Short mmCIF file of C-alpha atoms in Angstrom, two decimals:
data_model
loop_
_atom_site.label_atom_id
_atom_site.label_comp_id
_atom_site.label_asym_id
_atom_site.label_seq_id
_atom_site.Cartn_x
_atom_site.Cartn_y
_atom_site.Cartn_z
CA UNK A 207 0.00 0.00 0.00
CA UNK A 208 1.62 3.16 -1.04
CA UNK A 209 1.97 6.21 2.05
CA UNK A 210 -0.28 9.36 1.31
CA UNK A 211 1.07 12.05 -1.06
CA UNK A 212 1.03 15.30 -1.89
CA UNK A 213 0.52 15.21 -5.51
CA UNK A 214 -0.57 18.88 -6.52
CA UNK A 215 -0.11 22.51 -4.42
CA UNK A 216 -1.23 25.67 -6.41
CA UNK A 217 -1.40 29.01 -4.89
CA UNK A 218 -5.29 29.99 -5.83
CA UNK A 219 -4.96 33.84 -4.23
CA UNK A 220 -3.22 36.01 -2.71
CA UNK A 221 -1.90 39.66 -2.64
CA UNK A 222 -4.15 40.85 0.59
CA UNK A 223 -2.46 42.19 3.39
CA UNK A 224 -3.33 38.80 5.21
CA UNK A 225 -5.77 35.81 3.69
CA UNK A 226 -6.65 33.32 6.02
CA UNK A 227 -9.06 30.82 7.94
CA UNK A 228 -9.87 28.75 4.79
CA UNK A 229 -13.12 26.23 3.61
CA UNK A 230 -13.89 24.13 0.66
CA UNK A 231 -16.83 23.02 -0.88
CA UNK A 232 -18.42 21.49 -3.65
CA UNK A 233 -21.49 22.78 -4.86
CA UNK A 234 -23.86 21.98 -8.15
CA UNK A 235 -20.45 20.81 -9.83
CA UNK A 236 -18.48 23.81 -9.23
CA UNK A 237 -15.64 24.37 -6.32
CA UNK A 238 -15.87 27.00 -3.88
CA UNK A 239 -13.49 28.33 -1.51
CA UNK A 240 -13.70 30.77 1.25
CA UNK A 241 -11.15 33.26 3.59
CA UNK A 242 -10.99 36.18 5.23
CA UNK A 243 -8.98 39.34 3.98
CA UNK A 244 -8.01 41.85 6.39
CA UNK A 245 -5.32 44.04 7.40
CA UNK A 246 -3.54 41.65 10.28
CA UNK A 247 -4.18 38.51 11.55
CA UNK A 248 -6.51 39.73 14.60
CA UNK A 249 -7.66 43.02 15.85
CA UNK A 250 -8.76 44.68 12.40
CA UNK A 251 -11.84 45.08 10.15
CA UNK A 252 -12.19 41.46 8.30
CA UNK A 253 -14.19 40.84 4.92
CA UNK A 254 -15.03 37.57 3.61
CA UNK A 255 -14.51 36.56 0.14
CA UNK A 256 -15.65 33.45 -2.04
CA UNK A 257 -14.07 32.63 -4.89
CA UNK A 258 -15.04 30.07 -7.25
CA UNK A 259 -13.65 27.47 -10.20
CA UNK A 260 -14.62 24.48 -12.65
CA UNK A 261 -11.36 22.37 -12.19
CA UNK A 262 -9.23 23.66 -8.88
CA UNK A 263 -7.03 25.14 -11.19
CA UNK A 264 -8.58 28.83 -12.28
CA UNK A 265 -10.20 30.82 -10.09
CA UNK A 266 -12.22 33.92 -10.11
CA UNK A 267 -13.83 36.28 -7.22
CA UNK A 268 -17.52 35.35 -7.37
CA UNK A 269 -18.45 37.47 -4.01
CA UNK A 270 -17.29 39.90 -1.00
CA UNK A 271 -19.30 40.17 2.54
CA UNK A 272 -18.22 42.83 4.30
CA UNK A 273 -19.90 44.64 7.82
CA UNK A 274 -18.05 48.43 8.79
CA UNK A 275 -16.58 47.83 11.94
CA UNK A 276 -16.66 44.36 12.34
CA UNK A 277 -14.24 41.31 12.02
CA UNK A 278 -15.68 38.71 10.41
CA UNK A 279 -13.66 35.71 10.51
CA UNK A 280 -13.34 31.66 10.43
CA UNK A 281 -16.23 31.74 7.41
CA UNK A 282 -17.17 27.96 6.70
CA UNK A 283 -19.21 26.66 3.72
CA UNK A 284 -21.76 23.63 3.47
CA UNK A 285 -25.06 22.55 1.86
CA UNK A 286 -27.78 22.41 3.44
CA UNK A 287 -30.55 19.93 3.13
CA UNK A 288 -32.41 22.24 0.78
CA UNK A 289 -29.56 22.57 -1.31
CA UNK A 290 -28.07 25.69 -0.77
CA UNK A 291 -25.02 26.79 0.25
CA UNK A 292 -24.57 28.19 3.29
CA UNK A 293 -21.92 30.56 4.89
CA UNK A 294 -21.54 30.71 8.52
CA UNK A 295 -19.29 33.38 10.04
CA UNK A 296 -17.69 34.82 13.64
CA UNK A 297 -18.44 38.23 14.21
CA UNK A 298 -16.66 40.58 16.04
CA UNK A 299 -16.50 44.35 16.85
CA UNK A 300 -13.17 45.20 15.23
CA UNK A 301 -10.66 45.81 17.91
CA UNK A 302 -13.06 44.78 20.78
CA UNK A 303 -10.81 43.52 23.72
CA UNK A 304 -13.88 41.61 24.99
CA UNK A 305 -15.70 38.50 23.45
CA UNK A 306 -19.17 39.72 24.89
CA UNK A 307 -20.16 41.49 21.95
CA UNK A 308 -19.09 38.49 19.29
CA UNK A 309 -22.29 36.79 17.37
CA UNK A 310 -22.02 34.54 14.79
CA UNK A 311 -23.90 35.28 11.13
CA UNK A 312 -25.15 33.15 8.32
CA UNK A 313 -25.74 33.80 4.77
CA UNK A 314 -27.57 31.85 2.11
CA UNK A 315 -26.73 31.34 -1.63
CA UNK A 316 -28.20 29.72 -4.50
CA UNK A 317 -25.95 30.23 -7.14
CA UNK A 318 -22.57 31.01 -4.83
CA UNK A 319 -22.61 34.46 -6.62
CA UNK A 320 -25.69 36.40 -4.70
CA UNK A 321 -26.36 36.17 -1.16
CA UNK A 322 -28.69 36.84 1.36
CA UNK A 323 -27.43 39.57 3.83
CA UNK A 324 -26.10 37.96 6.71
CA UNK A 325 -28.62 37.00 9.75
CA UNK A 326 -27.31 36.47 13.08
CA UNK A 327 -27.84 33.57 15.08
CA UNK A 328 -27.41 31.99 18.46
CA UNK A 329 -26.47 34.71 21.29
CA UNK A 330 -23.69 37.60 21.69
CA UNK A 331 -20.64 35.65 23.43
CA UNK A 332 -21.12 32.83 21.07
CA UNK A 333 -18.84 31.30 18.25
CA UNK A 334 -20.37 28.58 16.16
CA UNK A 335 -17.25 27.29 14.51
CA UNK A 336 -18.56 25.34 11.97
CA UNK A 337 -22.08 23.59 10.76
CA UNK A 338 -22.28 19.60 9.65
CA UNK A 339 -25.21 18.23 8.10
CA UNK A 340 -26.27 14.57 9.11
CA UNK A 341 -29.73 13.31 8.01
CA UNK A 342 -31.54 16.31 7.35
CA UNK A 343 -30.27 18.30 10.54
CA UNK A 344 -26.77 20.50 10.88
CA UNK A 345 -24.79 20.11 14.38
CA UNK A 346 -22.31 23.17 15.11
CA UNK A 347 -20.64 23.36 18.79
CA UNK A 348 -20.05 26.75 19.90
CA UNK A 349 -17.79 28.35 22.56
CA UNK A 350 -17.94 30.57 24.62
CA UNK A 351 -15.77 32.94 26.91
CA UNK A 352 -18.00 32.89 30.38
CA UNK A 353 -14.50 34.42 32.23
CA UNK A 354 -10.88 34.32 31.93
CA UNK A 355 -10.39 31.00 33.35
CA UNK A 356 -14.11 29.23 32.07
CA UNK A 357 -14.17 28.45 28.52
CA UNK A 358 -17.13 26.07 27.97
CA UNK A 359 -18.72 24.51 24.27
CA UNK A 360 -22.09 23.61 23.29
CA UNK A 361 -23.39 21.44 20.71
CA UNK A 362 -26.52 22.57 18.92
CA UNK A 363 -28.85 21.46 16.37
CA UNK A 364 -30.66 23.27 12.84
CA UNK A 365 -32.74 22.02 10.80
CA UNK A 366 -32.00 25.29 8.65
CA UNK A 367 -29.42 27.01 9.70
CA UNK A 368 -30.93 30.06 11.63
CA UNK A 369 -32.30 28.61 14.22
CA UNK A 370 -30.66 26.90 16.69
CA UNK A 371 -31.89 24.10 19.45
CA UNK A 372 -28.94 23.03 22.46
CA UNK A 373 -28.22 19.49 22.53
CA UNK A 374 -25.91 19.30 25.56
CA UNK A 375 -22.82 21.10 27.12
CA UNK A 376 -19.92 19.38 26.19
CA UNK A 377 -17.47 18.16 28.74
CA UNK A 378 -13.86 19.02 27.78
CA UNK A 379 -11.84 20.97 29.97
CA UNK A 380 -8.75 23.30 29.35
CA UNK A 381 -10.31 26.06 27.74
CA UNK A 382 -12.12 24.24 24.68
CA UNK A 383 -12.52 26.31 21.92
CA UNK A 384 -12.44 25.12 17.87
CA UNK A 385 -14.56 22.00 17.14
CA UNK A 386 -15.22 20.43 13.98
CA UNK A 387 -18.28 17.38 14.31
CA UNK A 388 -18.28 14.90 11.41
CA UNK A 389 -20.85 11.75 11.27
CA UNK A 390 -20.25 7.85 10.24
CA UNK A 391 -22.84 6.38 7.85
CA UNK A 392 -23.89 4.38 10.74
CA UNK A 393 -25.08 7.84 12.82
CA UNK A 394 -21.88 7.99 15.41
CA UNK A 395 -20.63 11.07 15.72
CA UNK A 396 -16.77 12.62 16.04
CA UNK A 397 -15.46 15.70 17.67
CA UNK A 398 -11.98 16.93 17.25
CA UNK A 399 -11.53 20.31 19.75
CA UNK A 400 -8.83 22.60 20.09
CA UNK A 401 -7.94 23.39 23.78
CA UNK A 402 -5.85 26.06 25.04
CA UNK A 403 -5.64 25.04 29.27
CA UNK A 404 -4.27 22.04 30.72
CA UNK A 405 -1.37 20.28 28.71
CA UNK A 406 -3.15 22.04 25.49
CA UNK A 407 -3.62 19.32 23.72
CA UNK A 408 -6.54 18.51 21.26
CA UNK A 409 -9.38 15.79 22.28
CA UNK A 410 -11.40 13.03 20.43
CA UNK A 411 -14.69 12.71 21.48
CA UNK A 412 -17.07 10.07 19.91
CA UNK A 413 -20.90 9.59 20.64
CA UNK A 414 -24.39 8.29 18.90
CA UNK A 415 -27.86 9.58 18.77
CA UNK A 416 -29.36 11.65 20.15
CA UNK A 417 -25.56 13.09 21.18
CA UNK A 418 -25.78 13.78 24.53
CA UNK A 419 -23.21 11.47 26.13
CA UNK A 420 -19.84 11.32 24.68
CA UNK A 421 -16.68 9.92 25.47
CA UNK A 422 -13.54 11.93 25.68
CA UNK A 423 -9.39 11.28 24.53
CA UNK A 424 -6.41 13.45 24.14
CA UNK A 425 -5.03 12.93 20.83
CA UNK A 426 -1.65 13.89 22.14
CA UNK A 427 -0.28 16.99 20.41
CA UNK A 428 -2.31 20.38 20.30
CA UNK A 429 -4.59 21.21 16.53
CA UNK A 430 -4.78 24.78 15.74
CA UNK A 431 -7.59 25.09 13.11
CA UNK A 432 -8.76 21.83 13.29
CA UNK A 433 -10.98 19.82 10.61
CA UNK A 434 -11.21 16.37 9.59
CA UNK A 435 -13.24 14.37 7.11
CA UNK A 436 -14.48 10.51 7.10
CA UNK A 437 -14.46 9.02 4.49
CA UNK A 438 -16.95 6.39 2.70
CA UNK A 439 -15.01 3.50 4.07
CA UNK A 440 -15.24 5.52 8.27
CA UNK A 441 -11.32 5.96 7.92
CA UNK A 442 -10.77 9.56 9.51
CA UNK A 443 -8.16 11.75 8.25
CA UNK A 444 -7.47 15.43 10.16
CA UNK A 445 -5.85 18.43 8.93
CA UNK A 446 -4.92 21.06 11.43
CA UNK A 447 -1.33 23.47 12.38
CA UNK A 448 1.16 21.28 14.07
CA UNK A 449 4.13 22.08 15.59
CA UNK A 450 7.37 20.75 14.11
CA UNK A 451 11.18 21.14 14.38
CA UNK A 452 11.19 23.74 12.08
CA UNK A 453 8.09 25.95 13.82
CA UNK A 454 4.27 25.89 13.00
CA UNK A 455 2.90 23.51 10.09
CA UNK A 456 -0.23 21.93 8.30
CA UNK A 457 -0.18 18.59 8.59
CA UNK A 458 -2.62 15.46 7.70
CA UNK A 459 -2.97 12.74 10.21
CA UNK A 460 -4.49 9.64 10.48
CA UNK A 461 -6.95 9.94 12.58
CA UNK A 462 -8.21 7.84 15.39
CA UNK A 463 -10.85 7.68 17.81
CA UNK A 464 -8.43 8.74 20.31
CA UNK A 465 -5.12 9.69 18.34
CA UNK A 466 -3.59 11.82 15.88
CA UNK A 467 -0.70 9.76 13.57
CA UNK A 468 1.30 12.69 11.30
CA UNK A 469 1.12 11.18 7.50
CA UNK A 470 2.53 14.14 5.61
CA UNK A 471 3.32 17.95 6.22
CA UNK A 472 1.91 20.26 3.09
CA UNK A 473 4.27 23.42 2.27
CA UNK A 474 3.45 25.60 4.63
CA UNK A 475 5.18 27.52 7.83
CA UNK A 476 4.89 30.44 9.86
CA UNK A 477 1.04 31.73 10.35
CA UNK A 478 -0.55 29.09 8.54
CA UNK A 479 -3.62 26.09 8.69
CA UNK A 480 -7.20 26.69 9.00
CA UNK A 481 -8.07 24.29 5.91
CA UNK A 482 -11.44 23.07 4.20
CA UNK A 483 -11.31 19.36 3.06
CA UNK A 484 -13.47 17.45 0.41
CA UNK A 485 -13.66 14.17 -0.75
CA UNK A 486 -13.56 13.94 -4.50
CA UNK A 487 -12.64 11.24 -7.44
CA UNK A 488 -10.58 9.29 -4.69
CA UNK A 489 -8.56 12.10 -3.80
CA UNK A 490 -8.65 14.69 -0.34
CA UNK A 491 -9.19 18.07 -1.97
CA UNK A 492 -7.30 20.59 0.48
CA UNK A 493 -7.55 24.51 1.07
CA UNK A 494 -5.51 26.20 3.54
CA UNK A 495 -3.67 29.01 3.80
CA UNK A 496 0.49 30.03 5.20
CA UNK A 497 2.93 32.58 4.88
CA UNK A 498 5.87 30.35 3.59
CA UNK A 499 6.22 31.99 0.68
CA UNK A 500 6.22 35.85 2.42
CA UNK A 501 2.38 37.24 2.71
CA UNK A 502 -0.36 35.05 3.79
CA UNK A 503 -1.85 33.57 0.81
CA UNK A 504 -4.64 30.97 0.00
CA UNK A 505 -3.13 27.38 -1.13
CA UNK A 506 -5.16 24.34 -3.00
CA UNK A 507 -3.62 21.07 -2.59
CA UNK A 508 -5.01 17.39 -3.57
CA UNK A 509 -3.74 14.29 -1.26
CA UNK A 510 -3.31 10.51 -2.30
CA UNK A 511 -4.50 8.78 1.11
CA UNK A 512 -2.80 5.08 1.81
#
């Protein structure tokens, strides 16, 4: 069996002060990707932009969402049950010192081109990191700031995307933050969380309907950004900023329900990660973004798995 491969990298934008916080998507045959452009990495005004292609290879700006005087950040893409795509931001004040004031926003798209104006959803305080769709209903964990010391997440259901029902607090301590959920064929459910207490380091969590009790593991090193995919056969594979010898990374691992195995690094360094993954013609279809090559730019990069 041959070990995973990079077999293509293409820078698909750049020239912004700083592109970042990537996701992919395939929608009505077309790919779509999705960043932020602002000034720096944090503190500034943040727009979101979607560009578009037919083959990974050319791409063109199809779209722009902007709000004066607010960050918006970490934008993720999916399709909804109705079959449109949907756009879930973080908001935030630009500059605020304070999470209180921090809402999350959705937008909705037919085409990928026009979209609805962003709506806001859930409360101020919360960040709903990302939205998976599992037999008709989305589940999205948000986190939230309560004090200095007490971060807490919460998983929550949709049935389309602007309105929100809590499932259950999640237990993970250390100041749990970025979660990405992901579903088997069979109905169990995955978490992979970023922590930033404690020894740091990312947990597993695993659970089945209705997804109220879960069980928890470190996976041993910390994820910055973290997303992972399953595949048709349930093999997991993550993507998320590692640390290496040589400073921050995006890597791939093999994912377990309980470990992260490093299979390959992409080229990347420096302020990097944040990807969108997709599963297409036997290959993983990567988007990230680093600041190897000088300014932060947005990368495409397609993966032969073992």
């Amino acid at each position: 069996m041959a070990d995973p491969a990079v077999i293509s990298v293409k820078k698909i934008w750049g020239g912004g002060a700083h592109c970042a916080f990537t996701d992919l998507a395939r929608f009505r045959g077309r790919w779509f990707c999705v960043f932020r452009e602002a000034a720096t990495h944090v503190g500034s005004e943040g727009s979101v932009r979607i560009i578009e292609s037919s083959d990974g290879a050319t791409w063109r700006s199809t779209a722009v969402l902007s709000e004066t005087g607010t960050d918006l950040r970490d934008p993720k893409l999916s399709v909804t049950p109705g079959k449109n795509l949907m756009l879930l931001m973080g908001g935030t004040p630009a500059g605020a010192a304070s999470s209180d004031h921090r809402q999350p926003r959705v937008a909705f798209s037919t085409d990928g081109r026009l979209w609805s104006l962003p709506q806001r959803v859930l409360c101020p305080g919360d960040w709903l990191w990302r939205v998976t769709w599992h037999r008709s209903r989305g589940y999205g964990v948000s986190y939230r700031l309560e004090s200095a010391r007490t971060w807490r997440i919460i998983l929550f259901e949709t049935r389309d995307g602007a309105e929100y029902r809590q499932v259950c607090p999640l237990d993970v301590s250390g100041k749990p933050n970025e979660t990405t959920v992901r579903f088997c064929s069979d109905g169990r459910a995955f978490a992979l969380v970023r922590r930033e207490g404690g020894d740091a380091f990312g947990w597993i969590g695993s659970s089945v309907q209705p997804y109220r009790q879960w069980t928890w593991r470190p996976a041993g090193r910390r994820v910055g950004g973290p997303n992972f995919i399953i595949l048709p056969d349930s093999d997991m594979w993550a993507v998320c900023r590692d640390s290496t010898s040589n400073g921050p990374a995006t890597r791939v691992f093999r994912m377990g329900n309980g470990s992260l195995r490093p299979a390959l690094t992409l080229p990347s360094g420096g302020d990097c990660s944040y990807p969108g993954l997709a599963w297409f013609r036997g290959m993983l279809w990567v988007s990230y973004y680093s600041s190897h090559e000088g300014t932060t730019s947005i990368y495409l990069a397609r993966v032969r798995l073992a």
